[in-house]
Coordinates of C-alpha atoms in Angstrom, one line a residue:
M1078 CA -50.7 -54.4 11.6
P1079 CA -48.5 -57.1 10.3
A1080 CA -44.7 -56.7 10.5
A1081 CA -42.7 -55.9 7.4
A1082 CA -40.8 -58.8 5.9
A1083 CA -37.1 -59.0 6.7
T1084 CA -34.8 -58.1 3.7
T1085 CA -32.3 -60.8 3.1
P1086 CA -29.4 -60.8 0.6
V1087 CA -29.9 -62.7 -2.6
S1088 CA -27.9 -66.0 -2.6
P1089 CA -26.4 -67.7 -5.7
V1090 CA -28.5 -70.3 -7.5
K1091 CA -25.9 -72.9 -6.5
P1092 CA -23.1 -72.8 -4.0
G1093 CA -20.0 -71.3 -5.5
H1094 CA -21.7 -69.9 -8.5
R1095 CA -22.0 -66.2 -9.4
R1096 CA -25.5 -66.4 -10.9
L1097 CA -27.9 -64.9 -8.3
A1098 CA -31.3 -66.4 -7.5
L1099 CA -33.2 -63.2 -8.4
R1100 CA -37.0 -63.8 -8.1
D1101 CA -40.0 -62.5 -10.0
E1102 CA -42.4 -61.0 -7.3
H1103 CA -45.4 -62.2 -9.3
L1104 CA -44.6 -65.7 -8.6
L1105 CA -43.6 -65.7 -4.9
P1106 CA -46.0 -66.6 -2.1
T1107 CA -48.2 -63.7 -1.0
L1108 CA -47.6 -64.4 2.7
V1109 CA -44.2 -65.0 4.2
A1110 CA -42.7 -65.4 7.6
S1111 CA -40.7 -62.6 9.0
E1112 CA -37.9 -62.9 11.5
H1113 CA -40.5 -62.4 14.4
T1114 CA -42.5 -65.5 12.9
V1115 CA -45.4 -63.1 12.1
T1116 CA -46.9 -63.5 8.7
A1117 CA -46.3 -60.5 6.6
R1118 CA -47.8 -59.6 3.1
R1119 CA -45.1 -59.5 0.4
P1120 CA -45.4 -56.4 -1.8
R1121 CA -46.1 -57.3 -5.5
K1122 CA -48.3 -56.5 -8.4
R1123 CA -51.6 -58.0 -8.0
Y1124 CA -52.0 -59.8 -11.4
F1125 CA -50.4 -60.8 -14.7
P1126 CA -51.7 -59.7 -18.0
A1127 CA -53.9 -62.4 -19.5
D1128 CA -51.7 -63.3 -22.4
E1129 CA -48.6 -63.5 -20.2
A1130 CA -50.4 -65.7 -17.7
R1131 CA -51.5 -68.1 -20.4
R1132 CA -48.0 -68.3 -21.8
L1133 CA -46.4 -68.8 -18.4
F1134 CA -48.6 -71.7 -17.5
S1135 CA -48.6 -73.3 -20.9
P1136 CA -47.1 -76.7 -21.6
T1137 CA -44.1 -75.2 -23.2
L1138 CA -43.2 -73.2 -20.0
R1139 CA -44.7 -75.7 -17.4
T1140 CA -42.3 -77.0 -14.6
H1141 CA -42.9 -78.6 -11.3
D1142 CA -39.8 -76.7 -9.8
R1143 CA -41.2 -73.5 -8.4
N1144 CA -37.7 -72.3 -7.6
L1145 CA -36.8 -72.5 -11.2
R1146 CA -40.0 -70.9 -12.5
S1147 CA -39.7 -67.8 -10.5
L1148 CA -36.0 -67.0 -11.6
T1149 CA -35.7 -63.7 -13.4
T1150 CA -32.8 -62.0 -15.3
D1151 CA -29.4 -61.6 -13.7
E1152 CA -28.0 -58.6 -15.7
A1153 CA -24.5 -58.8 -13.9
Q1154 CA -24.1 -62.4 -15.0
L1155 CA -25.1 -61.7 -18.5
A1156 CA -22.6 -58.8 -18.7
R1157 CA -19.8 -61.1 -17.4
Y1158 CA -20.3 -63.2 -20.5
G1159 CA -21.0 -60.3 -22.9
L1160 CA -24.6 -61.7 -23.7
P1161 CA -27.6 -59.6 -24.7
I1162 CA -30.0 -58.7 -22.0
W1163 CA -33.5 -59.8 -22.6
H1164 CA -35.9 -59.4 -19.7
T1165 CA -39.1 -60.5 -21.6
E1166 CA -40.3 -62.4 -24.7
T1167 CA -41.4 -58.9 -26.1
A1168 CA -37.8 -57.8 -25.9
L1169 CA -36.5 -61.0 -27.5
A1170 CA -39.0 -60.6 -30.5
A1171 CA -37.9 -57.1 -31.0
A1172 CA -34.2 -58.2 -31.1
L1173 CA -35.0 -61.0 -33.6
E1174 CA -37.2 -58.7 -35.6
V1175 CA -40.3 -60.8 -35.5
E1176 CA -43.8 -60.2 -34.0
L1177 CA -44.4 -61.7 -30.5
K1178 CA -47.2 -63.8 -32.1
A1179 CA -44.6 -65.4 -34.6
L1180 CA -42.0 -65.8 -31.9
R1181 CA -44.5 -67.8 -29.8
L1182 CA -45.6 -69.8 -32.7
F1183 CA -42.0 -71.0 -33.3
S1184 CA -41.2 -71.6 -29.6
T1185 CA -44.3 -73.5 -28.5
H1186 CA -44.2 -77.3 -27.9
S1187 CA -47.5 -79.0 -28.4
A1188 CA -48.6 -82.6 -28.7
K1189 CA -51.2 -81.6 -31.3
D1190 CA -49.3 -79.4 -33.7
R1191 CA -51.0 -79.1 -37.0
C1192 CA -47.8 -77.8 -38.8
V1193 CA -44.1 -78.6 -38.5
H1194 CA -41.3 -76.0 -38.8
Y1195 CA -38.7 -78.5 -40.0
V1196 CA -38.0 -80.6 -43.1
T1197 CA -36.7 -84.0 -42.2
F1198 CA -34.6 -86.1 -44.4
A1199 CA -31.9 -88.8 -44.3
I1200 CA -28.5 -88.8 -45.8
P1201 CA -26.2 -91.9 -46.0
K1202 CA -23.2 -92.2 -43.8
R1203 CA -19.8 -93.2 -44.9
S1204 CA -19.6 -95.8 -42.2
G1205 CA -23.0 -97.1 -43.1
G1206 CA -26.5 -96.3 -42.0
E1207 CA -28.3 -93.0 -42.4
R1208 CA -28.0 -89.7 -40.7
V1209 CA -31.3 -87.8 -40.0
I1210 CA -31.2 -84.2 -40.8
M1211 CA -33.8 -81.7 -39.6
A1212 CA -33.6 -78.5 -41.5
P1213 CA -35.8 -75.5 -40.4
K1214 CA -38.0 -73.9 -42.8
T1215 CA -37.3 -70.5 -44.2
R1216 CA -38.8 -68.3 -41.6
L1217 CA -37.6 -70.2 -38.6
K1218 CA -34.2 -70.4 -40.3
R1219 CA -34.0 -66.7 -40.5
V1220 CA -34.9 -66.3 -36.8
Q1221 CA -32.3 -69.0 -35.9
R1222 CA -29.6 -67.3 -37.9
Q1223 CA -30.3 -64.0 -36.2
L1224 CA -30.2 -65.7 -32.8
N1225 CA -27.0 -67.3 -33.8
A1226 CA -25.4 -63.9 -34.5
L1227 CA -26.8 -62.2 -31.4
L1228 CA -26.4 -65.0 -28.7
V1229 CA -25.0 -68.4 -29.7
S1230 CA -21.9 -67.0 -31.3
K1231 CA -21.1 -65.2 -28.0
L1232 CA -21.6 -68.4 -25.7
P1233 CA -18.4 -69.7 -23.8
V1234 CA -16.3 -72.2 -25.8
S1235 CA -13.5 -74.3 -24.5
E1236 CA -10.0 -74.0 -25.9
Y1237 CA -10.1 -77.7 -26.9
A1238 CA -13.0 -77.4 -29.2
H1239 CA -12.0 -77.2 -32.8
G1240 CA -15.3 -77.9 -34.7
F1241 CA -17.8 -75.1 -35.7
R1242 CA -15.4 -72.2 -34.9
S1243 CA -13.9 -69.6 -37.1
R1244 CA -10.0 -70.0 -37.6
F1245 CA -10.4 -73.7 -36.4
S1246 CA -10.6 -76.7 -38.6
V1247 CA -9.6 -80.3 -39.0
R1248 CA -6.1 -79.1 -39.3
T1249 CA -5.9 -77.4 -36.0
N1250 CA -7.6 -80.3 -34.5
A1251 CA -5.0 -82.8 -35.8
E1252 CA -1.9 -80.7 -35.2
P1253 CA -1.4 -81.5 -31.4
H1254 CA -1.4 -85.2 -32.3
V1255 CA 1.3 -85.3 -35.0
G1256 CA 4.1 -87.8 -34.4
K1257 CA 2.8 -89.3 -31.2
D1258 CA 3.5 -93.0 -30.4
V1259 CA -0.3 -93.7 -29.6
I1260 CA -3.5 -92.1 -30.4
L1261 CA -6.8 -92.9 -28.6
R1262 CA -10.0 -92.0 -30.5
L1263 CA -13.5 -91.9 -28.9
D1264 CA -16.9 -91.0 -30.4
I1265 CA -19.9 -89.7 -28.7
K1266 CA -23.1 -91.5 -29.5
D1267 CA -26.1 -89.5 -30.7
F1268 CA -24.2 -86.2 -30.0
F1269 CA -26.8 -83.6 -31.0
G1270 CA -29.7 -85.7 -29.7
S1271 CA -28.0 -85.8 -26.3
I1272 CA -28.2 -82.0 -26.0
H1273 CA -31.9 -81.9 -25.1
F1274 CA -34.3 -79.1 -24.1
G1275 CA -33.6 -79.2 -20.4
R1276 CA -29.8 -78.9 -21.0
V1277 CA -30.2 -75.9 -23.2
R1278 CA -32.6 -74.1 -20.9
G1279 CA -30.4 -74.9 -17.9
L1280 CA -27.3 -73.4 -19.6
L1281 CA -29.1 -70.2 -20.5
I1282 CA -30.4 -69.8 -16.9
A1283 CA -26.9 -70.4 -15.6
L1284 CA -25.6 -67.7 -17.9
G1285 CA -28.1 -65.2 -16.5
Y1286 CA -31.4 -65.4 -18.3
G1287 CA -34.8 -65.6 -16.5
Y1288 CA -36.9 -68.6 -16.8
P1289 CA -39.4 -67.5 -19.4
V1290 CA -36.9 -66.1 -21.8
A1291 CA -34.5 -69.1 -21.3
T1292 CA -37.4 -71.6 -22.0
T1293 CA -38.4 -69.6 -25.1
L1294 CA -34.9 -69.6 -26.5
A1295 CA -34.5 -73.4 -25.7
A1296 CA -37.6 -74.1 -27.6
L1297 CA -36.6 -72.0 -30.5
M1298 CA -33.3 -74.0 -30.8
T1299 CA -34.7 -77.5 -30.2
E1300 CA -37.2 -79.8 -31.7
A1301 CA -38.6 -83.3 -31.3
V1302 CA -39.1 -86.0 -34.0
R1303 CA -42.6 -86.0 -35.0
Q1304 CA -44.9 -88.6 -36.5
P1305 CA -47.9 -87.5 -38.6
V1306 CA -51.3 -88.8 -37.4
V1307 CA -54.7 -88.4 -39.0
V1308 CA -57.6 -88.0 -36.5
G1309 CA -60.8 -87.7 -38.4
E1310 CA -60.1 -85.3 -41.1
T1311 CA -57.4 -83.4 -39.2
R1312 CA -53.7 -84.1 -39.5
F1313 CA -51.6 -83.8 -36.4
F1314 CA -47.8 -84.0 -35.8
P1315 CA -47.3 -85.3 -32.3
P1316 CA -43.7 -85.6 -30.9
V1317 CA -42.3 -89.2 -30.6
G1318 CA -39.3 -88.2 -28.4
S1319 CA -38.0 -85.4 -26.3
R1320 CA -36.8 -82.0 -27.8
A1321 CA -33.1 -81.8 -28.7
C1322 CA -30.8 -79.8 -30.9
P1323 CA -31.7 -80.7 -34.4
Q1324 CA -28.8 -81.7 -36.7
G1325 CA -29.4 -79.1 -39.5
A1326 CA -30.3 -76.0 -37.5
P1327 CA -27.9 -73.0 -37.6
T1328 CA -27.8 -72.8 -33.8
S1329 CA -27.0 -76.4 -33.0
P1330 CA -23.2 -76.4 -33.7
G1331 CA -22.6 -73.4 -31.3
L1332 CA -24.9 -74.7 -28.6
S1333 CA -23.1 -78.1 -28.7
N1334 CA -19.8 -76.2 -28.1
A1335 CA -21.2 -74.3 -25.1
V1336 CA -22.8 -77.4 -23.4
T1337 CA -19.5 -79.4 -23.6
V1338 CA -17.2 -76.8 -22.0
K1339 CA -17.2 -78.6 -18.7
L1340 CA -16.7 -82.0 -20.5
D1341 CA -13.7 -80.6 -22.5
R1342 CA -12.1 -79.2 -19.4
R1343 CA -12.5 -82.3 -17.4
L1344 CA -11.1 -84.6 -20.2
A1345 CA -8.2 -82.2 -20.8
G1346 CA -7.3 -82.3 -17.2
L1347 CA -7.5 -86.2 -17.2
A1348 CA -5.3 -86.3 -20.3
R1349 CA -2.6 -84.0 -18.7
R1350 CA -2.5 -86.2 -15.7
Y1351 CA -1.2 -89.0 -18.0
G1352 CA 0.9 -86.7 -20.2
F1353 CA -1.4 -86.8 -23.2
A1354 CA -2.8 -84.1 -25.5
Y1355 CA -6.6 -83.7 -26.0
T1356 CA -8.9 -82.1 -28.6
R1357 CA -12.5 -82.4 -29.6
Y1358 CA -14.1 -81.9 -33.1
A1359 CA -17.9 -82.1 -32.7
D1360 CA -18.4 -85.6 -31.4
D1361 CA -14.9 -86.9 -32.0
L1362 CA -12.6 -87.0 -29.0
T1363 CA -8.8 -87.5 -29.5
F1364 CA -6.1 -88.2 -27.0
S1365 CA -2.4 -88.6 -28.0
G1366 CA 0.9 -89.4 -26.1
N1367 CA 3.8 -91.7 -25.9
D1368 CA 2.7 -94.2 -23.3
I1369 CA 0.6 -97.1 -24.3
A1370 CA -0.3 -98.1 -20.7
A1371 CA -1.6 -94.6 -20.2
A1372 CA -3.6 -94.8 -23.3
H1373 CA -5.5 -97.9 -22.0
A1374 CA -6.0 -96.2 -18.7
L1375 CA -7.6 -93.3 -20.6
R1376 CA -9.7 -95.7 -22.5
L1377 CA -11.3 -96.9 -19.3
L1378 CA -11.5 -93.6 -17.5
A1379 CA -12.6 -91.1 -20.3
P1380 CA -15.9 -92.9 -21.0
R1381 CA -16.8 -92.4 -17.3
V1382 CA -16.2 -88.7 -17.4
V1383 CA -18.3 -88.6 -20.6
E1384 CA -21.2 -90.3 -19.0
E1385 CA -21.0 -88.1 -15.9
E1386 CA -21.5 -85.2 -18.3
G1387 CA -24.6 -86.6 -19.8
F1388 CA -23.2 -88.3 -23.0
I1389 CA -22.5 -91.8 -24.0
V1390 CA -19.3 -93.2 -25.7
N1391 CA -19.9 -95.3 -28.8
Q1392 CA -17.7 -98.3 -27.9
L1393 CA -17.8 -99.7 -31.5
K1394 CA -15.9 -96.6 -32.8
T1395 CA -13.2 -96.5 -30.0
Q1396 CA -9.8 -96.9 -31.5
V1397 CA -6.2 -97.2 -30.2
R1398 CA -3.5 -96.6 -32.9
R1399 CA 0.2 -97.1 -32.6
S1400 CA 2.8 -95.3 -34.6
G1401 CA 3.5 -98.5 -36.8
S1402 CA -0.1 -98.3 -38.2
R1403 CA -1.9 -95.5 -40.0
Q1404 CA -2.9 -92.9 -37.4
T1405 CA -5.8 -90.6 -38.5
V1406 CA -7.7 -87.7 -36.7
T1407 CA -10.8 -86.5 -38.3
G1408 CA -9.6 -87.9 -41.7
V1409 CA -6.1 -86.4 -41.5
V1410 CA -3.0 -88.7 -41.2
V1411 CA -0.8 -87.5 -38.4
N1412 CA 2.0 -90.3 -38.3
D1413 CA 4.9 -88.0 -39.1
V1414 CA 3.4 -84.9 -40.8
L1415 CA -0.1 -83.7 -41.6
G1416 CA -1.6 -84.8 -44.8
L1417 CA -3.7 -87.3 -46.7
S1418 CA -2.8 -91.1 -46.8
R1419 CA -0.7 -92.4 -49.6
Q1420 CA -3.7 -94.2 -51.0
D1421 CA -5.8 -91.0 -51.2
R1422 CA -3.0 -89.0 -52.8
R1423 CA -2.7 -91.7 -55.5
R1424 CA -6.4 -91.7 -56.2
L1425 CA -6.3 -87.9 -56.5
R1426 CA -3.4 -88.0 -58.8
A1427 CA -5.1 -90.6 -61.0
A1428 CA -8.3 -88.5 -61.2
I1429 CA -6.1 -85.5 -62.2
H1430 CA -4.4 -87.7 -64.8
Q1431 CA -7.8 -88.8 -66.2
Y1432 CA -9.1 -85.3 -66.3
F1433 CA -6.3 -84.1 -68.5
L1434 CA -6.6 -87.0 -70.8
A1435 CA -10.3 -86.0 -71.3
H1436 CA -9.3 -82.4 -71.7
A1437 CA -6.9 -83.3 -74.4
G1438 CA -9.8 -85.4 -76.2
G1439 CA -12.0 -82.4 -75.9
S1440 CA -14.5 -84.1 -73.4
A1441 CA -13.5 -82.2 -70.2
D1442 CA -16.1 -81.6 -67.5
R1443 CA -15.7 -78.2 -65.8
A1444 CA -17.7 -79.5 -62.8
K1445 CA -15.0 -82.3 -62.4
L1446 CA -12.2 -79.7 -62.6
A1447 CA -13.9 -77.7 -59.9
R1448 CA -14.2 -80.7 -57.7
L1449 CA -10.4 -81.6 -58.3
D1450 CA -9.5 -78.0 -57.6
G1451 CA -11.4 -78.3 -54.2
K1452 CA -9.5 -81.4 -53.3
V1453 CA -6.2 -80.0 -54.1
A1454 CA -7.0 -76.9 -52.1
Y1455 CA -8.0 -79.1 -49.1
L1456 CA -4.7 -81.0 -49.3
S1457 CA -2.9 -77.6 -49.5
M1458 CA -4.4 -76.5 -46.3
L1459 CA -3.2 -79.7 -44.7
N1460 CA 0.2 -80.0 -46.4
A1461 CA 1.4 -77.6 -48.9
V1462 CA 4.4 -79.7 -50.1
Q1463 CA 2.1 -82.6 -51.0
A1464 CA -0.3 -80.3 -52.7
R1465 CA 2.4 -78.6 -54.9
R1466 CA 3.5 -82.0 -56.2
L1467 CA 0.0 -82.8 -57.4
A1468 CA -0.7 -79.3 -58.7
A1469 CA 2.6 -79.4 -60.7
R1470 CA 1.1 -82.5 -62.6

């Protein structure tokens, strides 16, 4: 009779991490070597249900890393982060209030899809060019909003991230940089496109989810650009790139903050070494201090850290601004006080004047008044003194 397999403590997935490498017995080898070098049969269930087997070995969940495929849920790790515990796709579907069939429809990656779940369009950028927006259709958007409330809003975020967070804004992002001698601004190229399917799945596994659930969640929150192709009388939408966080999905902003936690902390540590402050608003990285030599050192070192964390700095948008020129952070002037530039305030004052001339002549446009109110309210959020002067007029 074969000897029983020796029980060994479960080790972390990576050295120094707390997430344990808990395994699904279904996916482990049947025969194992014991401490007496005698093959022993590992106790496990004999089979998968047919639908689970098809799903697990489908192209969406396929992976060459067997150690990754067999990972199951680490409840203690999920509890540390206050995340919901989902062991299976069935539990996930129940939490999202959709049928399992619909969940798998939205989270299946196929090279021969006959329908797409996103509407793609382009909007012009202020700096030129176009920004591609991929907006989820109604049913998927409802699922993503539910997922945003249950999971994404609870993911870890660094204290240096000011975008896509309640009680944070362009004002809180700009405040640490007011009155500094020098400001360094960097921009991450293709920010959301760099947060690909594998990074999202890896983050969720590190936070404690098992491989099948983490893969399904990653597929729900990512998508690839697709190109319609007609074969015979059938129209297909094959992907023309890898899956990534679409700019336009409700879950993408929160995911971007969670994926960049390590990047933010490394850049903040680098900034402190040179006596500089650091903040990030989406893909805009800002450093400020009083030493121009340190700013140039950061200009060389920060892009290396960004690349090591899986992103690329857009060198064309890198700027170093001294106090003698206009210093702006995410559109907010920070030379001496927070606010709008003198030119922007003059344009707003002229627009208010033109509106009241039109109002006196009986041709006022209420929609224009609403836009002016919005602009004055924005200025009031940045600088109440500047806003009161305009409102008084």
